[in-house]
XYZ file of N, CA and C in Angstrom:
501
model
N 0.834 -1.176 0.000
C 0.000 0.000 0.000
C 0.886 1.250 0.000
N 0.525 2.252 -0.804
C 1.295 3.492 -0.936
C 0.847 4.474 0.138
N 1.817 5.106 0.772
C 1.529 6.148 1.752
C 0.893 7.325 1.012
N -0.304 7.760 1.454
C -1.022 8.820 0.741
C -0.274 10.148 0.739
N 0.576 10.384 1.739
C 1.324 11.647 1.762
C 2.370 11.708 0.656
N 2.774 10.562 0.136
C 3.747 10.541 -0.951
C 3.113 10.873 -2.298
N 1.785 10.918 -2.368
C 1.092 11.224 -3.616
C 1.023 12.724 -3.888
N 1.331 13.534 -2.894
C 1.168 14.978 -3.015
C 2.519 15.687 -2.923
N 2.581 16.925 -3.423
C 3.804 17.726 -3.256
C 4.079 18.007 -1.776
N 5.195 18.646 -1.502
C 5.659 18.838 -0.119
C 4.728 19.665 0.751
N 3.855 20.483 0.179
C 2.967 21.324 0.979
C 1.612 20.679 1.231
N 1.435 19.415 0.802
C 0.203 18.692 1.092
C -0.795 18.711 -0.050
N -2.029 18.239 0.218
C -3.028 18.093 -0.847
C -3.593 19.405 -1.381
N -3.428 20.503 -0.646
C -3.892 21.798 -1.142
C -3.145 22.924 -0.445
N -3.105 24.068 -1.112
C -2.476 25.275 -0.561
C -3.379 26.461 -0.857
N -3.026 27.607 -0.314
C -3.660 28.864 -0.690
C -2.809 29.463 -1.799
N -3.440 29.883 -2.891
C -2.708 30.511 -3.984
C -2.013 31.763 -3.455
N -0.722 31.934 -3.726
C -0.017 33.124 -3.247
C -0.574 34.431 -3.825
N -1.220 34.370 -4.981
C -1.771 35.578 -5.598
C -3.158 35.920 -5.074
N -4.098 34.952 -5.165
C -5.503 35.256 -4.864
C -6.002 34.616 -3.566
N -5.191 33.814 -2.940
C -5.506 33.167 -1.667
C -6.673 32.178 -1.719
N -7.095 31.799 -2.915
C -8.121 30.761 -2.989
C -7.456 29.399 -2.798
N -8.214 28.422 -2.337
C -7.675 27.085 -2.118
C -7.360 26.449 -3.464
N -6.147 25.916 -3.564
C -5.643 25.345 -4.811
C -5.289 23.883 -4.564
N -5.829 22.973 -5.362
C -5.524 21.550 -5.164
C -4.181 21.160 -5.774
N -3.605 20.124 -5.183
C -2.385 19.547 -5.737
C -2.766 18.542 -6.812
N -1.919 18.407 -7.793
C -2.096 17.355 -8.785
C -1.365 16.125 -8.242
N -2.076 15.037 -8.062
C -1.468 13.853 -7.451
C -0.327 13.325 -8.309
N 0.640 12.766 -7.618
C 1.835 12.170 -8.204
C 2.684 13.175 -8.986
N 2.552 14.458 -8.661
C 3.385 15.505 -9.261
C 3.836 16.432 -8.132
N 4.609 17.422 -8.475
C 4.992 18.468 -7.520
C 4.269 19.763 -7.859
N 3.061 19.661 -8.410
C 2.375 20.827 -8.954
C 1.033 21.082 -8.282
N 0.734 22.373 -8.111
C -0.568 22.856 -7.664
C -1.136 23.669 -8.813
N -2.453 23.595 -9.019
C -3.038 24.272 -10.155
C -4.145 25.223 -9.722
N -3.889 26.529 -9.886
C -4.874 27.559 -9.589
C -5.643 27.846 -10.876
N -6.968 27.883 -10.783
C -7.770 28.130 -11.982
C -7.568 29.543 -12.525
N -7.158 30.475 -11.666
C -6.950 31.861 -12.102
C -5.510 32.156 -12.497
N -4.555 31.538 -11.812
C -3.155 31.925 -12.001
C -2.260 30.844 -12.583
N -2.792 29.673 -12.839
C -2.007 28.630 -13.481
C -1.261 27.741 -12.500
N -0.212 27.131 -13.000
C 0.516 26.100 -12.264
C 1.619 26.683 -11.381
N 1.742 26.074 -10.201
C 2.817 26.357 -9.252
C 3.514 25.039 -8.967
N 4.822 25.040 -9.048
C 5.570 23.815 -8.785
C 6.289 23.927 -7.449
N 6.137 22.901 -6.623
C 6.801 22.853 -5.317
C 8.174 22.221 -5.500
N 9.195 22.888 -5.005
C 10.559 22.371 -5.085
C 10.936 21.798 -3.726
N 10.983 20.467 -3.599
C 11.279 19.872 -2.295
C 12.695 20.171 -1.788
N 13.624 20.487 -2.682
C 15.002 20.777 -2.262
C 15.113 22.135 -1.585
N 14.416 23.152 -2.124
C 14.529 24.515 -1.589
C 13.361 24.900 -0.694
N 12.256 24.134 -0.756
C 11.064 24.495 0.008
C 10.331 25.676 -0.593
N 10.578 25.941 -1.875
C 9.950 27.071 -2.546
C 8.815 26.608 -3.452
N 7.932 27.535 -3.714
C 6.845 27.341 -4.667
C 7.166 28.261 -5.840
N 7.182 27.722 -7.046
C 7.564 28.495 -8.224
C 6.366 28.596 -9.160
N 5.993 29.841 -9.492
C 4.921 30.063 -10.458
C 5.518 29.822 -11.832
N 5.036 28.792 -12.513
C 5.670 28.375 -13.760
C 5.566 29.414 -14.868
N 4.483 30.146 -14.933
C 4.308 31.125 -16.002
C 5.259 32.319 -15.852
N 5.428 32.827 -14.628
C 6.254 34.025 -14.419
C 7.652 33.726 -13.889
N 7.832 32.543 -13.307
C 9.121 32.216 -12.699
C 9.302 32.796 -11.309
N 8.265 33.407 -10.744
C 8.357 33.987 -9.403
C 8.438 32.883 -8.356
N 9.274 33.135 -7.352
C 9.474 32.171 -6.274
C 8.794 32.658 -5.001
N 8.227 31.716 -4.245
C 7.531 32.021 -3.000
C 7.998 31.060 -1.920
N 8.075 31.543 -0.682
C 8.333 30.689 0.478
C 7.236 30.932 1.491
N 7.009 29.926 2.325
C 5.935 30.013 3.294
C 6.485 30.200 4.704
N 5.855 31.109 5.442
C 6.129 31.310 6.864
C 4.772 31.358 7.549
N 4.540 30.423 8.451
C 3.214 30.328 9.049
C 2.229 29.931 7.961
N 1.153 30.661 7.847
C 0.153 30.380 6.812
C 0.233 31.345 5.648
N 1.290 32.124 5.566
C 1.419 33.149 4.522
C 2.539 32.796 3.541
N 2.319 33.154 2.284
C 3.335 33.015 1.249
C 4.036 34.358 1.069
N 5.352 34.310 0.942
C 6.154 35.512 0.743
C 6.956 35.362 -0.545
N 6.758 36.316 -1.436
C 7.501 36.287 -2.684
C 8.965 36.569 -2.405
N 9.833 35.844 -3.073
C 11.263 36.020 -2.931
C 11.735 36.862 -4.117
N 12.082 38.102 -3.853
C 12.353 39.075 -4.915
C 13.766 38.943 -5.466
N 13.885 39.236 -6.763
C 15.191 39.240 -7.422
C 15.520 40.616 -7.988
N 14.571 41.551 -7.874
C 14.782 42.907 -8.370
C 14.245 43.896 -7.338
N 14.927 45.015 -7.211
C 14.554 46.015 -6.207
C 13.140 46.554 -6.406
N 12.687 46.679 -7.646
C 11.345 47.210 -7.886
C 10.268 46.333 -7.249
N 10.467 45.032 -7.236
C 9.487 44.124 -6.647
C 9.323 44.349 -5.157
N 10.420 44.439 -4.429
C 10.341 44.647 -2.974
C 9.837 46.057 -2.670
N 10.263 47.050 -3.456
C 9.787 48.419 -3.243
C 8.281 48.516 -3.458
N 7.769 47.864 -4.490
C 6.334 47.873 -4.768
C 5.570 47.191 -3.639
N 6.085 46.082 -3.153
C 5.426 45.355 -2.054
C 5.373 46.215 -0.787
N 6.444 46.928 -0.490
C 6.466 47.812 0.683
C 5.460 48.950 0.488
N 5.414 49.515 -0.700
C 4.478 50.602 -0.985
C 3.035 50.140 -0.794
N 2.695 48.955 -1.280
C 1.343 48.412 -1.101
C 1.018 48.224 0.381
N 1.973 47.723 1.156
C 1.754 47.514 2.592
C 1.549 48.842 3.308
N 2.275 49.876 2.907
C 2.084 51.199 3.496
C 0.689 51.728 3.192
N 0.224 51.518 1.974
C -1.132 51.934 1.611
C -2.178 51.214 2.445
N -2.032 49.895 2.608
C -2.983 49.123 3.418
C -2.981 49.602 4.858
N -1.807 49.860 5.389
C -1.675 50.323 6.769
C -2.390 51.665 6.949
N -2.197 52.554 5.992
C -2.810 53.876 6.052
C -4.331 53.772 6.022
N -4.860 52.891 5.168
C -6.318 52.755 5.085
C -6.896 52.129 6.348
N -6.067 51.453 7.135
C -6.515 50.882 8.405
C -6.381 51.875 9.552
N -5.936 53.085 9.272
C -5.834 54.116 10.293
C -4.502 54.165 11.016
N -3.479 53.561 10.456
C -2.154 53.583 11.069
C -1.185 54.304 10.162
N -0.058 54.658 10.738
C 1.029 55.171 9.917
C 2.296 54.443 10.328
N 3.142 54.190 9.368
C 4.402 53.499 9.635
C 5.418 54.499 10.160
N 6.278 54.034 11.052
C 7.337 54.889 11.583
C 8.724 54.402 11.170
N 8.791 53.160 10.684
C 10.081 52.597 10.286
C 9.842 51.360 9.437
N 10.753 51.100 8.504
C 10.721 49.904 7.673
C 11.934 49.057 8.029
N 11.704 47.785 8.306
C 12.798 46.844 8.556
C 12.784 45.863 7.390
N 13.855 45.840 6.621
C 13.946 45.006 5.421
C 14.894 43.846 5.707
N 14.554 42.669 5.182
C 15.398 41.490 5.364
C 16.810 41.775 4.868
N 17.762 41.366 5.654
C 19.173 41.624 5.352
C 19.569 41.119 3.958
N 18.942 40.045 3.498
C 19.305 39.479 2.200
C 19.028 40.435 1.038
N 18.227 41.483 1.260
C 17.917 42.465 0.215
C 18.769 43.728 0.322
N 19.674 43.790 1.278
C 20.433 45.022 1.511
C 21.180 45.481 0.259
N 21.899 44.601 -0.375
C 22.661 44.985 -1.567
C 21.728 45.326 -2.729
N 20.632 44.589 -2.849
C 19.681 44.788 -3.934
C 19.012 46.159 -3.880
N 18.662 46.609 -2.683
C 17.849 47.813 -2.544
C 18.646 49.058 -2.136
N 19.886 48.893 -1.748
C 20.649 50.028 -1.201
C 20.748 51.207 -2.174
N 20.809 50.963 -3.456
C 20.894 52.049 -4.436
C 19.614 52.856 -4.561
N 18.526 52.359 -4.022
C 17.234 53.033 -4.120
C 16.843 53.769 -2.846
N 17.675 53.697 -1.838
C 17.366 54.363 -0.578
C 17.725 55.833 -0.647
N 16.900 56.651 -0.006
C 17.141 58.092 0.053
C 18.173 58.342 1.154
N 19.161 59.118 0.832
C 20.173 59.460 1.829
C 20.286 60.969 1.885
N 20.417 61.477 3.093
C 20.619 62.919 3.217
C 21.995 63.148 3.813
N 22.536 64.284 3.534
C 23.845 64.624 4.071
C 23.674 65.073 5.513
N 24.239 64.327 6.439
C 24.088 64.731 7.839
C 24.875 66.006 8.124
N 24.329 66.815 8.981
C 25.016 68.027 9.391
C 25.082 68.050 10.907
N 26.014 68.777 11.407
C 26.280 68.846 12.841
C 26.617 67.476 13.440
N 27.242 66.633 12.643
C 27.708 65.357 13.156
C 26.615 64.332 13.397
N 25.399 64.619 13.020
C 24.322 63.653 13.228
C 24.341 62.646 12.083
N 24.211 61.380 12.434
C 24.108 60.378 11.373
C 22.637 60.018 11.223
N 22.204 60.035 10.010
C 20.802 59.765 9.740
C 20.700 58.464 8.960
N 19.741 57.618 9.329
C 19.593 56.356 8.621
C 19.015 56.599 7.236
N 19.295 55.696 6.305
C 18.716 55.844 4.976
C 17.197 55.737 5.056
N 16.523 56.251 4.036
C 15.060 56.267 4.054
C 14.491 55.680 2.770
N 13.281 55.183 2.912
C 12.502 54.711 1.780
C 11.100 55.242 1.979
N 10.572 55.931 1.000
C 9.263 56.586 1.095
C 9.197 57.498 2.318
N 10.321 58.129 2.648
C 10.371 59.063 3.764
C 10.494 58.417 5.128
N 10.566 57.093 5.197
C 10.655 56.377 6.471
C 12.064 55.847 6.700
N 12.542 55.908 7.949
C 13.853 55.320 8.238
C 13.863 53.827 7.919
N 14.977 53.353 7.384
C 15.128 51.947 7.011
C 16.217 51.317 7.867
N 15.892 50.167 8.413
C 16.875 49.318 9.074
C 16.821 47.964 8.392
N 17.895 47.206 8.538
C 17.911 45.850 7.993
C 17.839 44.868 9.141
N 17.218 43.744 8.878
C 16.958 42.736 9.905
C 18.255 42.164 10.453
N 18.145 41.544 11.633
C 19.285 40.755 12.078
C 19.460 39.611 11.084
N 20.621 39.006 11.055
C 20.786 37.936 10.075
C 19.881 36.756 10.417
N 19.635 35.939 9.420
C 18.645 34.874 9.546
C 19.056 33.789 10.539
N 20.322 33.728 10.917
C 20.732 32.755 11.938
C 20.213 33.169 13.310
N 20.047 34.474 13.531
C 19.516 34.960 14.797
C 17.999 34.834 14.868
N 17.330 35.000 13.742
C 15.866 34.960 13.682
C 15.485 34.357 12.334
N 15.071 33.103 12.319
C 14.867 32.363 11.072
C 13.734 32.902 10.200
N 12.820 33.680 10.762
C 11.730 34.208 9.919
C 12.267 35.116 8.821
N 13.443 35.727 9.054
C 14.006 36.631 8.060
C 14.570 35.898 6.853
N 14.629 34.563 6.895
C 14.987 33.794 5.703
C 13.844 33.804 4.702
N 12.616 34.075 5.200
C 11.419 33.987 4.366
C 10.740 35.333 4.188
N 10.444 36.032 5.289
C 9.717 37.286 5.162
C 10.626 38.356 4.551
N 10.019 39.339 3.926
C 10.785 40.350 3.202
C 11.019 41.625 3.991
N 10.019 42.044 4.751
C 10.135 43.289 5.498
C 9.084 43.305 6.592
N 9.224 44.260 7.482
C 8.245 44.483 8.538
C 8.114 45.996 8.696
N 6.928 46.438 9.051
C 6.693 47.859 9.269
C 6.424 48.098 10.741
N 7.135 49.051 11.327
C 6.778 49.499 12.667
C 5.708 50.549 12.486
N 4.704 50.519 13.341
C 3.582 51.435 13.146
C 3.115 52.011 14.469
N 2.356 53.067 14.333
C 1.684 53.661 15.482
C 0.307 54.111 15.009
N -0.653 54.206 15.933
C -1.978 54.642 15.501
C -1.898 56.001 14.821
N -2.591 56.113 13.722
C -2.560 57.349 12.963
C -3.733 58.244 13.305
N -3.632 59.446 12.866
C -4.705 60.413 13.017
C -5.417 60.461 11.673
N -6.749 60.370 11.660
C -7.436 60.436 10.373
C -7.065 61.713 9.631
N -6.876 61.577 8.332
C -6.492 62.723 7.517
C -7.680 63.656 7.388
N -7.432 64.906 7.656
C -8.467 65.933 7.489
C -7.861 67.018 6.633
N -8.504 67.304 5.543
C -8.008 68.330 4.647
C -8.364 69.699 5.196
N -7.505 70.687 5.013
C -7.721 72.023 5.582
C -9.038 72.667 5.196
N -9.549 72.424 3.989
C -10.776 73.097 3.584
C -11.992 72.621 4.361
N -11.920 71.475 5.047
C -13.043 71.017 5.857
C -13.276 71.949 7.031
N -12.219 72.583 7.490
C -12.351 73.492 8.664
C -13.234 74.689 8.356
N -13.355 75.018 7.096
C -14.203 76.145 6.736
C -15.663 75.876 7.066
N -16.038 74.614 7.108
C -17.438 74.262 7.279
C -17.763 73.754 8.672
N -16.823 73.763 9.581
C -17.069 73.265 10.935
C -17.600 74.337 11.836
């Protein structure tokens, strides 16, 4: 008798599509998952990655979430920008961006730097926010998978100045 777990890819009989989060079934006796909207994803048992066959994008899982593994600075910058937008619509504002150390070389050319004066050293910025890089992944293994984290504080709802005319 064949062990049923050997019939499925490494992530089991189904996963959540990294793009649309709908449940995606595995194709038995293959390393492939098939999303009706986004096509085939192949599970690589050696790297633990999920590869979207059409685009070549790589994903890793941490907890129940899929994290795209970026190869170009524009991808990580766009992802951070989207997260900032979501945070803002939830009534928060970010105070700092912490980016996985593995992206430091990739993104460093895109960081805003100002010339410090009076001996003050200022951290580089992205979208006006201070940027720090994560501790290395040996200290905290989640940084092998996740791309960035945002520090946040409760925001004040935006009120445009012309509203005051009518109060």
